Amino acid sequence: MRIVVLAGGIGGARFLRGLKQAAPDAEITVIGNTGDDIHLFGLKVCPDLDTVMYTLGGGIHEEQGWGRAEETFTVKEELAAYGVGPEWFGLGDRDFATHIVRTQMLGAGYPLSAVTEALCTRWQPGVRLLPMTDDRVETHVVVDTAEGRKAVHFQEYWVGMRAAVDAHAVVPVGAEQAKPAPGVLDAIAQADVVLFPPSNPVVSVGTILAVPGIREAIAGAGVPVVGLSPLIGGAPVRGMADKVLAAIGVEATAAAVAAHYGSGLLDGWLVDTADAGTVPGVEAAGIRCRAVPLLMSDADTTAAMARAALTLAEEVRP
Ligand code: GDP
Ligand code: CA
């Protein structure tokens, strides 16, 4: 079975670990969000691709959910001693090596997709990890600051400001001109099922879908498209997804996110058992819906979520 998954960082990566356990023989292609990418200290950092790579490759800091295990921060401290920031972005020494290799290869002319493949040679994530595009896309968030309304890089909003102020708009800058990376459209065309893990619907899955051609390919593939809600009981499980949902006028509920993706894209949707009451409403909107436990508390629970998604996919298969 060929499975395509559109993934952000933590939510996507943890789900993928469960999916690998649930479907060990499946050929899994991950289309990763690159809208979070940022240049720091002259280096190209791809937080979501790295979270997937480290999580599936066994190098992730488990409790934190991003960055490397057993990390040290000597380089960052030394940079700070020179007064060089930003100090709000946690780049550890081990992690730095990844960004140095990536930046070196990009500088030598390799596209991000080739660089990602090279990095994965070390990590052996057990999936084919593709960036959504080789072109530069950067998500910006419009916020009010002391100097007035302005757009800041998503990382500055999310990590630097901890999404403490309201977002007025979320703009994937460059997405309109971006082309899907090599392999992306082919993987979708050859897929037996497409899954949206419980990743952020706006700044992860939404950004991937903003690359022209990807949404159309998924909607037109004629295979089941099934998503899992990142919201439980009207709130994100982790992080501040409610802030960016508000910016695009979508309520922070499992049902509202399903409606936002819409029946033109989504065939099936899993909500948590806490949101079982929303199942009839989602189904009335033309999306098959089931309530199952959606907390990725351990490997077996996460694998059960993945199995539920694949079962729902068979139910809705045209
Ligand atoms: P990011 O790029 O690291 O922010 O990660 P993603 O976009 O992949 O995922 C973020 C989303 O994952 C958040 O909106 C969380 O609500 C969701 N999430 C995290 N842990 C869980 C979980 O255990 N269950 C569910 N259903 N969602 C989760
Ligand atoms: Ca992210």
Short mmCIF file of C-alpha atoms and ligand atoms in Angstrom, two decimals:
data_model
loop_
_atom_site.label_atom_id
_atom_site.label_comp_id
_atom_site.label_asym_id
_atom_site.label_seq_id
_atom_site.Cartn_x
_atom_site.Cartn_y
_atom_site.Cartn_z
CA MET A 1 0.00 0.00 0.00
CA ARG A 2 1.23 3.49 -0.86
CA ILE A 3 0.40 6.17 1.68
CA VAL A 4 1.01 9.91 1.31
CA VAL A 5 1.04 12.03 4.47
CA LEU A 6 1.16 15.84 4.60
CA ALA A 7 3.15 16.65 7.71
CA GLY A 8 4.13 19.58 9.88
CA GLY A 9 6.42 19.05 12.86
CA ILE A 10 5.51 17.39 16.14
CA GLY A 11 1.94 16.31 15.35
CA GLY A 12 2.96 14.95 11.98
CA ALA A 13 6.11 13.22 13.18
CA ARG A 14 4.52 11.48 16.14
CA PHE A 15 1.62 10.29 14.00
CA LEU A 16 4.04 8.94 11.40
CA ARG A 17 5.73 6.84 14.05
CA GLY A 18 2.35 5.26 14.81
CA LEU A 19 1.58 4.82 11.13
CA LYS A 20 4.86 2.95 10.56
CA GLN A 21 3.94 0.61 13.41
CA ALA A 22 0.38 0.15 12.12
CA ALA A 23 1.38 -0.41 8.49
CA PRO A 24 4.93 -1.80 8.54
CA ASP A 25 4.80 -2.89 4.89
CA ALA A 26 3.37 0.34 3.52
CA GLU A 27 5.41 2.63 1.29
CA ILE A 28 5.04 5.99 3.03
CA THR A 29 5.81 9.29 1.35
CA VAL A 30 5.81 12.34 3.58
CA ILE A 31 5.25 15.77 2.05
CA GLY A 32 6.78 18.11 4.61
CA ASN A 33 5.95 21.72 5.35
CA THR A 34 8.76 24.13 4.56
CA GLY A 35 6.88 27.35 5.33
CA ASP A 36 8.47 27.35 8.79
CA ASP A 37 11.96 27.44 7.30
CA ILE A 38 14.17 30.27 8.42
CA HIS A 39 17.70 31.56 7.87
CA LEU A 40 19.56 31.93 11.15
CA PHE A 41 23.25 32.71 11.59
CA GLY A 42 23.65 32.31 7.84
CA LEU A 43 22.22 28.80 7.99
CA LYS A 44 19.07 27.35 6.48
CA VAL A 45 16.94 25.77 9.19
CA CYS A 46 13.99 23.50 8.26
CA PRO A 47 12.25 22.84 11.58
CA ASP A 48 9.43 20.61 10.34
CA LEU A 49 11.52 18.45 8.02
CA ASP A 50 14.04 17.97 10.82
CA THR A 51 11.39 17.10 13.39
CA VAL A 52 10.10 14.35 11.10
CA MET A 53 13.63 13.16 10.31
CA TYR A 54 14.85 13.14 13.92
CA THR A 55 11.62 11.60 15.28
CA LEU A 56 11.55 8.72 12.81
CA GLY A 57 15.33 8.37 12.85
CA GLY A 58 15.59 8.07 16.63
CA GLY A 59 17.41 11.35 17.28
CA ILE A 60 14.58 13.48 18.65
CA HIS A 61 14.42 15.04 22.10
CA GLU A 62 11.37 13.01 23.16
CA GLU A 63 9.84 15.21 25.85
CA GLN A 64 10.37 18.44 23.92
CA GLY A 65 9.23 16.97 20.61
CA TRP A 66 11.74 18.97 18.54
CA GLY A 67 15.53 19.26 18.45
CA ARG A 68 18.09 16.60 19.27
CA ALA A 69 18.30 14.34 22.30
CA GLU A 70 21.28 14.86 24.62
CA GLU A 71 21.78 18.32 23.19
CA THR A 72 24.28 20.96 24.34
CA PHE A 73 24.22 24.67 23.53
CA THR A 74 27.86 25.79 23.43
CA VAL A 75 27.69 27.39 19.97
CA LYS A 76 24.56 29.33 20.88
CA GLU A 77 26.16 30.57 24.11
CA GLU A 78 29.28 31.64 22.24
CA LEU A 79 27.18 33.48 19.65
CA ALA A 80 25.31 35.23 22.45
CA ALA A 81 28.65 36.28 23.97
CA TYR A 82 29.25 38.13 20.70
CA GLY A 83 25.80 39.67 21.04
CA VAL A 84 24.59 37.66 18.06
CA GLY A 85 21.02 36.42 18.26
CA PRO A 86 18.18 35.64 18.08
CA GLU A 87 18.43 34.13 21.53
CA TRP A 88 14.78 32.96 21.38
CA PHE A 89 15.45 30.20 18.86
CA GLY A 90 16.91 27.07 20.48
CA LEU A 91 19.60 25.73 18.19
CA GLY A 92 21.77 23.11 19.85
CA ASP A 93 25.25 21.98 18.88
CA ARG A 94 24.14 18.66 17.37
CA ASP A 95 21.33 20.36 15.48
CA PHE A 96 23.76 22.97 14.11
CA ALA A 97 25.60 20.24 12.22
CA THR A 98 22.43 19.38 10.28
CA HIS A 99 21.96 23.02 9.27
CA ILE A 100 25.61 23.40 8.30
CA VAL A 101 25.46 20.35 6.02
CA ARG A 102 22.18 21.54 4.52
CA THR A 103 23.44 25.07 3.90
CA GLN A 104 26.68 23.78 2.40
CA MET A 105 24.80 21.53 -0.03
CA LEU A 106 22.32 24.25 -0.98
CA GLY A 107 25.28 26.56 -1.59
CA ALA A 108 26.79 23.93 -3.88
CA GLY A 109 23.60 24.02 -5.93
CA TYR A 110 21.63 21.02 -4.71
CA PRO A 111 17.87 21.55 -4.37
CA LEU A 112 16.31 21.13 -0.92
CA SER A 113 14.74 17.83 -1.98
CA ALA A 114 18.16 16.36 -2.78
CA VAL A 115 19.63 17.78 0.43
CA THR A 116 16.80 16.27 2.48
CA GLU A 117 17.38 12.89 0.83
CA ALA A 118 21.08 13.15 1.68
CA LEU A 119 20.38 14.01 5.33
CA CYS A 120 17.96 11.08 5.50
CA THR A 121 20.72 8.71 4.39
CA ARG A 122 22.07 9.13 7.88
CA TRP A 123 18.75 9.05 9.74
CA GLN A 124 16.97 6.30 7.78
CA PRO A 125 13.50 7.52 8.77
CA GLY A 126 11.83 4.59 7.00
CA VAL A 127 9.68 6.92 4.91
CA ARG A 128 10.39 8.95 1.78
CA LEU A 129 10.63 12.51 3.08
CA LEU A 130 9.99 15.20 0.47
CA PRO A 131 9.85 18.93 1.06
CA MET A 132 6.59 20.33 -0.35
CA THR A 133 8.69 22.51 -2.67
CA ASP A 134 12.31 23.31 -3.51
CA ASP A 135 11.35 26.97 -3.81
CA ARG A 136 11.54 29.43 -0.97
CA VAL A 137 8.27 29.80 0.93
CA GLU A 138 8.12 31.59 4.27
CA THR A 139 5.03 31.89 6.39
CA HIS A 140 4.54 35.38 7.80
CA VAL A 141 2.09 36.46 10.46
CA VAL A 142 0.56 39.94 10.62
CA VAL A 143 0.53 41.27 14.20
CA ASP A 144 0.18 44.56 16.04
CA THR A 145 3.40 45.74 17.67
CA ALA A 146 4.53 48.94 19.40
CA GLU A 147 5.61 50.18 15.94
CA GLY A 148 2.22 49.40 14.43
CA ARG A 149 0.87 46.54 12.35
CA LYS A 150 3.52 44.46 10.64
CA ALA A 151 4.33 41.02 9.29
CA VAL A 152 6.83 38.90 11.19
CA HIS A 153 8.33 35.55 10.29
CA PHE A 154 6.25 32.66 11.60
CA GLN A 155 9.09 31.53 13.89
CA GLU A 156 9.33 34.98 15.42
CA TYR A 157 5.57 34.90 16.09
CA TRP A 158 5.43 31.29 17.31
CA VAL A 159 8.70 30.90 19.18
CA GLY A 160 9.83 34.48 19.81
CA MET A 161 6.44 35.93 20.79
CA ARG A 162 4.91 32.58 21.83
CA ALA A 163 1.82 33.60 19.84
CA ALA A 164 0.85 35.80 22.78
CA VAL A 165 -0.72 38.50 20.58
CA ASP A 166 -3.52 37.99 18.09
CA ALA A 167 -2.61 37.10 14.52
CA HIS A 168 -4.49 39.22 11.96
CA ALA A 169 -3.39 37.23 8.94
CA VAL A 170 -1.18 34.30 8.02
CA VAL A 171 0.56 34.56 4.66
CA PRO A 172 2.66 31.82 3.07
CA VAL A 173 4.95 34.24 1.23
CA GLY A 174 6.21 32.75 -2.03
CA ALA A 175 3.74 29.88 -2.08
CA GLU A 176 1.86 31.17 -5.14
CA GLN A 177 5.02 31.04 -7.25
CA ALA A 178 6.28 27.77 -5.77
CA LYS A 179 6.29 24.47 -7.62
CA PRO A 180 5.79 21.12 -5.90
CA ALA A 181 9.16 19.45 -5.30
CA PRO A 182 10.16 16.60 -7.62
CA GLY A 183 8.26 13.47 -6.66
CA VAL A 184 5.42 15.22 -4.83
CA LEU A 185 2.76 15.07 -7.55
CA ASP A 186 3.85 11.59 -8.64
CA ALA A 187 3.56 10.31 -5.08
CA ILE A 188 0.04 11.72 -4.82
CA ALA A 189 -0.94 10.27 -8.21
CA GLN A 190 0.31 6.83 -7.19
CA ALA A 191 -1.08 6.89 -3.65
CA ASP A 192 -3.70 4.44 -2.38
CA VAL A 193 -4.61 6.78 0.46
CA VAL A 194 -3.74 10.33 1.54
CA LEU A 195 -3.64 11.18 5.25
CA PHE A 196 -3.64 14.52 7.05
CA PRO A 197 -2.07 13.78 10.45
CA PRO A 198 -3.04 15.93 13.45
CA SER A 199 -0.78 18.71 12.19
CA ASN A 200 -1.60 22.40 12.33
CA PRO A 201 -4.36 22.97 9.72
CA VAL A 202 -3.18 26.50 8.93
CA VAL A 203 0.59 26.75 9.14
CA SER A 204 1.47 23.10 8.41
CA VAL A 205 -1.13 21.31 6.25
CA GLY A 206 -2.57 24.63 5.02
CA THR A 207 0.84 25.81 3.82
CA ILE A 208 1.49 22.57 1.94
CA LEU A 209 -1.94 22.86 0.28
CA ALA A 210 -1.08 26.44 -0.70
CA VAL A 211 1.58 25.24 -3.14
CA PRO A 212 -0.25 25.35 -6.48
CA GLY A 213 -1.01 21.87 -7.77
CA ILE A 214 -0.88 19.96 -4.51
CA ARG A 215 -4.48 20.54 -3.38
CA GLU A 216 -5.75 19.86 -6.89
CA ALA A 217 -3.72 16.65 -7.16
CA ILE A 218 -5.06 15.36 -3.83
CA ALA A 219 -8.67 16.29 -4.57
CA GLY A 220 -8.43 14.74 -8.02
CA ALA A 221 -6.50 11.59 -7.13
CA GLY A 222 -9.67 9.56 -6.67
CA VAL A 223 -8.34 7.93 -3.49
CA PRO A 224 -9.55 8.30 0.09
CA VAL A 225 -8.32 11.41 1.90
CA VAL A 226 -8.61 11.04 5.66
CA GLY A 227 -7.59 13.50 8.37
CA LEU A 228 -7.18 13.41 12.15
CA SER A 229 -8.13 16.36 14.29
CA PRO A 230 -5.30 18.23 16.06
CA LEU A 231 -7.97 19.78 18.28
CA ILE A 232 -9.61 17.99 21.15
CA GLY A 233 -12.45 19.48 23.14
CA GLY A 234 -12.15 22.84 21.39
CA ALA A 235 -8.43 23.37 22.01
CA PRO A 236 -5.15 22.33 20.43
CA VAL A 237 -3.47 19.42 22.19
CA ARG A 238 -0.15 21.28 22.08
CA GLY A 239 0.82 24.71 20.90
CA MET A 240 -1.28 27.67 19.84
CA ALA A 241 -3.12 26.47 16.73
CA ASP A 242 -6.22 28.36 17.93
CA LYS A 243 -4.36 31.64 17.29
CA VAL A 244 -3.71 30.97 13.63
CA LEU A 245 -7.15 29.41 13.13
CA ALA A 246 -8.70 32.63 14.45
CA ALA A 247 -6.63 34.59 11.93
CA ILE A 248 -8.32 32.75 9.06
CA GLY A 249 -11.75 32.87 10.71
CA VAL A 250 -12.01 29.20 11.66
CA GLU A 251 -13.26 28.15 15.09
CA ALA A 252 -10.84 26.02 17.12
CA THR A 253 -12.96 22.88 17.04
CA ALA A 254 -12.57 19.53 15.33
CA ALA A 255 -15.78 20.08 13.35
CA ALA A 256 -14.80 23.56 12.16
CA VAL A 257 -11.44 22.31 10.92
CA ALA A 258 -13.14 19.51 8.98
CA ALA A 259 -15.48 22.06 7.40
CA HIS A 260 -12.49 24.26 6.62
CA TYR A 261 -10.80 21.46 4.65
CA GLY A 262 -14.20 20.73 3.16
CA SER A 263 -15.85 17.72 1.56
CA GLY A 264 -14.22 18.59 -1.77
CA LEU A 265 -10.88 17.60 -0.27
CA LEU A 266 -11.62 15.41 2.74
CA ASP A 267 -13.48 12.09 2.58
CA GLY A 268 -13.02 11.04 6.20
CA TRP A 269 -12.27 12.75 9.50
CA LEU A 270 -11.38 11.38 12.90
CA VAL A 271 -12.30 13.35 16.02
CA ASP A 272 -11.47 12.45 19.61
CA THR A 273 -14.05 10.59 21.69
CA ALA A 274 -14.44 13.83 23.68
CA ASP A 275 -15.86 15.35 20.48
CA ALA A 276 -18.17 12.43 19.62
CA GLY A 277 -21.10 14.86 19.69
CA THR A 278 -19.77 16.60 16.58
CA VAL A 279 -19.82 13.45 14.41
CA PRO A 280 -23.35 13.92 12.97
CA GLY A 281 -22.61 17.54 12.05
CA VAL A 282 -19.42 16.62 10.20
CA GLU A 283 -21.23 13.80 8.37
CA ALA A 284 -24.05 16.17 7.42
CA ALA A 285 -21.36 18.26 5.71
CA GLY A 286 -20.51 15.27 3.54
CA ILE A 287 -17.43 13.99 5.39
CA ARG A 288 -17.50 10.50 6.95
CA CYS A 289 -16.61 10.90 10.61
CA ARG A 290 -15.67 8.62 13.53
CA ALA A 291 -14.76 9.35 17.13
CA VAL A 292 -11.73 7.49 18.51
CA PRO A 293 -9.10 8.34 21.14
CA LEU A 294 -6.75 10.85 19.49
CA LEU A 295 -4.18 11.50 22.20
CA MET A 296 -0.79 10.27 21.03
CA SER A 297 0.25 9.33 24.54
CA ASP A 298 2.32 6.29 23.56
CA ALA A 299 3.32 4.20 20.54
CA ASP A 300 0.43 1.73 20.74
CA THR A 301 -2.25 4.42 21.12
CA THR A 302 -0.76 6.29 18.17
CA ALA A 303 -0.65 3.12 16.07
CA ALA A 304 -4.33 2.54 16.91
CA MET A 305 -5.10 6.05 15.63
CA ALA A 306 -3.30 5.27 12.39
CA ARG A 307 -5.21 1.99 12.04
CA ALA A 308 -8.49 3.83 12.60
CA ALA A 309 -7.54 6.29 9.85
CA LEU A 310 -6.73 3.45 7.42
CA THR A 311 -9.97 1.64 8.32
CA LEU A 312 -11.96 4.81 7.67
CA ALA A 313 -10.11 5.19 4.36
CA GLU A 314 -11.36 1.75 3.26
CA GLU A 315 -14.91 2.68 4.29
CA VAL A 316 -14.91 5.76 2.10
CA ARG A 317 -12.93 4.30 -0.80
CA PRO A 318 -14.81 5.26 -3.97
P1 GDP B 1 4.51 21.71 14.58
O1 GDP B 1 4.98 22.02 13.20
O2 GDP B 1 5.61 21.19 15.45
O3 GDP B 1 3.66 22.76 15.20
O4 GDP B 1 3.62 20.42 14.43
P2 GDP B 1 2.38 20.03 13.58
O5 GDP B 1 1.84 21.11 12.74
O6 GDP B 1 2.67 18.73 12.92
O7 GDP B 1 1.38 19.67 14.74
C1 GDP B 1 0.92 20.59 15.65
C2 GDP B 1 -0.43 20.15 16.09
O8 GDP B 1 -0.36 18.84 16.63
C3 GDP B 1 -1.02 21.01 17.19
O9 GDP B 1 -2.07 21.76 16.65
C4 GDP B 1 -1.48 20.02 18.24
O10 GDP B 1 -2.79 20.30 18.67
C5 GDP B 1 -1.40 18.69 17.54
N1 GDP B 1 -1.07 17.59 18.45
C6 GDP B 1 0.03 17.44 19.20
N2 GDP B 1 -0.05 16.31 19.94
C7 GDP B 1 -1.25 15.74 19.63
C8 GDP B 1 -1.93 14.55 20.08
O11 GDP B 1 -1.45 13.79 20.91
N3 GDP B 1 -3.17 14.31 19.54
C9 GDP B 1 -3.74 15.14 18.62
N4 GDP B 1 -4.94 14.82 18.15
N5 GDP B 1 -3.12 16.26 18.18
C10 GDP B 1 -1.91 16.55 18.68
CA CA B 2 5.95 23.66 12.17
#
